[in-house]
């Protein structure tokens, strides 16, 4: 009963105001009366069941001692939810970590380290508040234990072999995490408070509590080098979650870390956002899918018990803000954030769980927010009683310092020494920040591509010309032959007809849309570029045109992918149908594309208009990421577009929205300027491609430019099988390039009017004007 329900009466709220599960009642199964026990039974001995580690070496305990131990373990500062997990071995694992006597005890040295980390976390916020009292910084006051918690997780995971940590988080506490967890240079961080300091690089920059970073350092407890990155994010809470997971997956892929043992994600959440934002659910549902799993994410919820001004009783229907995690059978640890040693134990369990089980885990830090939503906000307007109690509550550093003084673990001079030492570090950094004359956005990149860019002496990337994007015809023919060859499995009769059609095109040296795309993918794979295609139904294609993954008609799960079997020396081709998610999956692929530029990462919408459920990723990351965060990405979005009998919901991919978000300067005329310069200056590429050859080139150009820009292609429907939508191999062979303008063939000397069009419009219009005899007067 305590294992399943003890968390309901755990002492989780540091303020002592209410219950973390929004219910003050005691479950009947936690009362002695429910089992007909009386006071006379309390000192009677009972044999302990096999499914508990409560007694250690003792096989029986008195009822009084049994209840005392159960309440200390399950109803103290930690409330553990794990009985919802389906796997008995997983439940057994958690029991061992929380029930064994003495398992949560800490040595005196560990306690002193914890105290020093609390000093830095607390003093950092106090310093910022004193130096910049009117600045918004979304401080961590009320949950200062977050910093030692994250460092404890990193310590344990590092000892277990994890080398790379990718962090995603909202704005609250971000500066403290950058400074005290990731060791961002303090003077550069303080420089962000200077309103007159404009960025030296191109771009608008962003507010300091949205910025990311990357850093390599030695973990002093394990003496191992660790890599830490914080991914830049917008104000859209939780939007960064899938981006982080995609970045982790990419890191694992390029490092050959198949089981996710060397790279892990740590995601921080707010309580209201974790229960309220749908992308949380979308991201967690990717956690165990073969082409999206990262070997487990550690989630830390900074549970303020209020969302901006909204009481949790009005912001969620579930008992806890973390209940969404139960859908993936994640263990959940609720913990009183003003009990630092309990927090450290929970972090130990979580880090070991993730390493041993490769699955998600949630830490719910039940805390409070000492200030308002930001430092300029007045919280007592809407939470008067809560903030009256907060003003009466000492911070966690004071609480823990007094605890260690009473224990005799430290004396006052030890505490004073830690305070003076860190104050000196802060003051020195502040003085150094005053000497800075410029700020670089490149200092805040979460994945620097130092190996990719060619730079000048000031480390500014140089614009280098893009070579022709054609491929040798021998390579094109080889790919086309493999793509049309009979597979070594029994396929559907309709597939045989498609393969015969491909063979005929290959013999005629022609490519339709599907073959043009396959030639682009295959040639890049042969050149050593990873190609990753993801989205709903992409293996076959929404319109049954692609068929990259062929299924055996007699053996379940047996498949064949011709593009993965071109050559023993090719790079891996990953094509995967995704979950029925746009926001989460598009964010994931964006994160994948940001880790390494040498991967063609593509997300295809089932229908183009479905992108709008991922609008925050498009607006806040893809279209504006480079301007805000100096963050390049070569992500490709394929959006099927066109009025072809699917009704208003599946027709327009809203091309006008994408064009509206282009940063084109209408006063700038690119006469005599290279196409590379045009691409360099734009925020993204918006294409409505007309021919398979141009589709081939625009995909290959993504990898052959010396920089990266997002590419959004409004892909066709009827043109996939249109008899005129064909391109000869001559337009894709060595020396050929993407054609920004495709002039009409034939005698154009009599033309009276020039029309510009693209995509299906060209084929429809040309057929119409030819039928009516206008062609000689139009170009």
PDB file of N, CA, C and O in Angstrom, residues 465-490:
ATOM      1  N   UNK A 465      32.409  29.399 -53.106  1.00  0.00           N
ATOM      2  CA  UNK A 465      31.480  29.006 -54.174  1.00  0.00           C
ATOM      3  C   UNK A 465      31.068  27.544 -54.067  1.00  0.00           C
ATOM      4  O   UNK A 465      31.867  26.683 -53.686  1.00  0.00           O
ATOM      5  N   UNK A 466      29.816  27.272 -54.401  1.00  0.00           N
ATOM      6  CA  UNK A 466      29.303  25.905 -54.413  1.00  0.00           C
ATOM      7  C   UNK A 466      29.645  25.243 -55.737  1.00  0.00           C
ATOM      8  O   UNK A 466      29.384  25.806 -56.798  1.00  0.00           O
ATOM      9  N   UNK A 467      30.238  24.071 -55.701  1.00  0.00           N
ATOM     10  CA  UNK A 467      30.562  23.383 -56.964  1.00  0.00           C
ATOM     11  C   UNK A 467      29.288  22.902 -57.655  1.00  0.00           C
ATOM     12  O   UNK A 467      28.222  22.835 -57.032  1.00  0.00           O
ATOM     13  N   UNK A 468      29.371  22.573 -58.948  1.00  0.00           N
ATOM     14  CA  UNK A 468      28.203  21.993 -59.629  1.00  0.00           C
ATOM     15  C   UNK A 468      27.690  20.775 -58.867  1.00  0.00           C
ATOM     16  O   UNK A 468      28.474  20.009 -58.291  1.00  0.00           O
ATOM     17  N   UNK A 469      26.385  20.597 -58.874  1.00  0.00           N
ATOM     18  CA  UNK A 469      25.781  19.551 -58.044  1.00  0.00           C
ATOM     19  C   UNK A 469      25.390  18.314 -58.837  1.00  0.00           C
ATOM     20  O   UNK A 469      24.726  17.424 -58.300  1.00  0.00           O
ATOM     21  N   UNK A 470      25.758  18.241 -60.100  1.00  0.00           N
ATOM     22  CA  UNK A 470      25.507  17.035 -60.872  1.00  0.00           C
ATOM     23  C   UNK A 470      26.374  15.888 -60.395  1.00  0.00           C
ATOM     24  O   UNK A 470      27.360  16.070 -59.677  1.00  0.00           O
ATOM     25  N   UNK A 471      26.006  14.669 -60.780  1.00  0.00           N
ATOM     26  CA  UNK A 471      26.753  13.463 -60.415  1.00  0.00           C
ATOM     27  C   UNK A 471      27.130  12.707 -61.684  1.00  0.00           C
ATOM     28  O   UNK A 471      26.450  12.823 -62.715  1.00  0.00           O
ATOM     29  N   UNK A 472      28.200  11.932 -61.657  1.00  0.00           N
ATOM     30  CA  UNK A 472      28.591  11.154 -62.840  1.00  0.00           C
ATOM     31  C   UNK A 472      27.456  10.247 -63.298  1.00  0.00           C
ATOM     32  O   UNK A 472      26.764   9.639 -62.470  1.00  0.00           O
ATOM     33  N   UNK A 473      27.279  10.161 -64.605  1.00  0.00           N
ATOM     34  CA  UNK A 473      26.170   9.350 -65.113  1.00  0.00           C
ATOM     35  C   UNK A 473      26.323   7.892 -64.721  1.00  0.00           C
ATOM     36  O   UNK A 473      25.332   7.194 -64.511  1.00  0.00           O
ATOM     37  N   UNK A 474      27.540   7.432 -64.582  1.00  0.00           N
ATOM     38  CA  UNK A 474      27.736   6.037 -64.160  1.00  0.00           C
ATOM     39  C   UNK A 474      27.145   5.790 -62.780  1.00  0.00           C
ATOM     40  O   UNK A 474      26.579   4.723 -62.501  1.00  0.00           O
ATOM     41  N   UNK A 475      27.267   6.802 -61.899  1.00  0.00           N
ATOM     42  CA  UNK A 475      26.688   6.693 -60.558  1.00  0.00           C
ATOM     43  C   UNK A 475      25.164   6.727 -60.641  1.00  0.00           C
ATOM     44  O   UNK A 475      24.466   5.949 -59.978  1.00  0.00           O
ATOM     45  N   UNK A 476      24.642   7.630 -61.478  1.00  0.00           N
ATOM     46  CA  UNK A 476      23.196   7.729 -61.636  1.00  0.00           C
ATOM     47  C   UNK A 476      22.618   6.406 -62.139  1.00  0.00           C
ATOM     48  O   UNK A 476      21.590   5.929 -61.631  1.00  0.00           O
ATOM     49  N   UNK A 477      23.280   5.807 -63.135  1.00  0.00           N
ATOM     50  CA  UNK A 477      22.785   4.554 -63.686  1.00  0.00           C
ATOM     51  C   UNK A 477      22.855   3.437 -62.663  1.00  0.00           C
ATOM     52  O   UNK A 477      21.948   2.602 -62.558  1.00  0.00           O
ATOM     53  N   UNK A 478      23.955   3.382 -61.905  1.00  0.00           N
ATOM     54  CA  UNK A 478      24.092   2.342 -60.892  1.00  0.00           C
ATOM     55  C   UNK A 478      22.972   2.447 -59.857  1.00  0.00           C
ATOM     56  O   UNK A 478      22.352   1.438 -59.476  1.00  0.00           O
ATOM     57  N   UNK A 479      22.707   3.675 -59.393  1.00  0.00           N
ATOM     58  CA  UNK A 479      21.655   3.873 -58.395  1.00  0.00           C
ATOM     59  C   UNK A 479      20.294   3.490 -58.978  1.00  0.00           C
ATOM     60  O   UNK A 479      19.485   2.807 -58.334  1.00  0.00           O
ATOM     61  N   UNK A 480      20.035   3.942 -60.212  1.00  0.00           N
ATOM     62  CA  UNK A 480      18.750   3.635 -60.846  1.00  0.00           C
ATOM     63  C   UNK A 480      18.572   2.128 -61.027  1.00  0.00           C
ATOM     64  O   UNK A 480      17.466   1.601 -60.856  1.00  0.00           O
ATOM     65  N   UNK A 481      19.651   1.428 -61.365  1.00  0.00           N
ATOM     66  CA  UNK A 481      19.563  -0.023 -61.526  1.00  0.00           C
ATOM     67  C   UNK A 481      19.253  -0.709 -60.196  1.00  0.00           C
ATOM     68  O   UNK A 481      18.415  -1.608 -60.128  1.00  0.00           O
ATOM     69  N   UNK A 482      19.943  -0.282 -59.133  1.00  0.00           N
ATOM     70  CA  UNK A 482      19.687  -0.878 -57.812  1.00  0.00           C
ATOM     71  C   UNK A 482      18.267  -0.539 -57.341  1.00  0.00           C
ATOM     72  O   UNK A 482      17.594  -1.366 -56.717  1.00  0.00           O
ATOM     73  N   UNK A 483      17.828   0.670 -57.647  1.00  0.00           N
ATOM     74  CA  UNK A 483      16.520   1.141 -57.193  1.00  0.00           C
ATOM     75  C   UNK A 483      15.378   0.426 -57.928  1.00  0.00           C
ATOM     76  O   UNK A 483      14.260   0.354 -57.417  1.00  0.00           O
ATOM     77  N   UNK A 484      15.678  -0.098 -59.113  1.00  0.00           N
ATOM     78  CA  UNK A 484      14.635  -0.757 -59.906  1.00  0.00           C
ATOM     79  C   UNK A 484      14.790  -2.276 -59.943  1.00  0.00           C
ATOM     80  O   UNK A 484      13.973  -2.968 -60.546  1.00  0.00           O
ATOM     81  N   UNK A 485      15.831  -2.782 -59.310  1.00  0.00           N
ATOM     82  CA  UNK A 485      16.100  -4.219 -59.357  1.00  0.00           C
ATOM     83  C   UNK A 485      15.084  -4.998 -58.532  1.00  0.00           C
ATOM     84  O   UNK A 485      14.493  -4.485 -57.567  1.00  0.00           O
ATOM     85  N   UNK A 486      14.888  -6.281 -58.900  1.00  0.00           N
ATOM     86  CA  UNK A 486      13.996  -7.145 -58.135  1.00  0.00           C
ATOM     87  C   UNK A 486      14.583  -7.365 -56.745  1.00  0.00           C
ATOM     88  O   UNK A 486      15.749  -7.764 -56.612  1.00  0.00           O
ATOM     89  N   UNK A 487      13.812  -7.129 -55.697  1.00  0.00           N
ATOM     90  CA  UNK A 487      14.341  -7.269 -54.329  1.00  0.00           C
ATOM     91  C   UNK A 487      14.404  -8.732 -53.906  1.00  0.00           C
ATOM     92  O   UNK A 487      13.731  -9.591 -54.496  1.00  0.00           O
ATOM     93  N   UNK A 488      15.203  -9.040 -52.884  1.00  0.00           N
ATOM     94  CA  UNK A 488      15.356 -10.431 -52.433  1.00  0.00           C
ATOM     95  C   UNK A 488      14.234 -10.878 -51.500  1.00  0.00           C
ATOM     96  O   UNK A 488      14.449 -11.715 -50.617  1.00  0.00           O
ATOM     97  N   UNK A 489      13.053 -10.301 -51.645  1.00  0.00           N
ATOM     98  CA  UNK A 489      11.891 -10.677 -50.841  1.00  0.00           C
ATOM     99  C   UNK A 489      10.687 -10.753 -51.771  1.00  0.00           C
ATOM    100  O   UNK A 489      10.714 -10.273 -52.911  1.00  0.00           O
ATOM    101  N   UNK A 490       9.607 -11.370 -51.309  1.00  0.00           N
ATOM    102  CA  UNK A 490       8.376 -11.453 -52.094  1.00  0.00           C
ATOM    103  C   UNK A 490       7.572 -10.181 -51.871  1.00  0.00           C
ATOM    104  O   UNK A 490       7.124  -9.916 -50.761  1.00  0.00           O
TER     105      UNK A 490
END
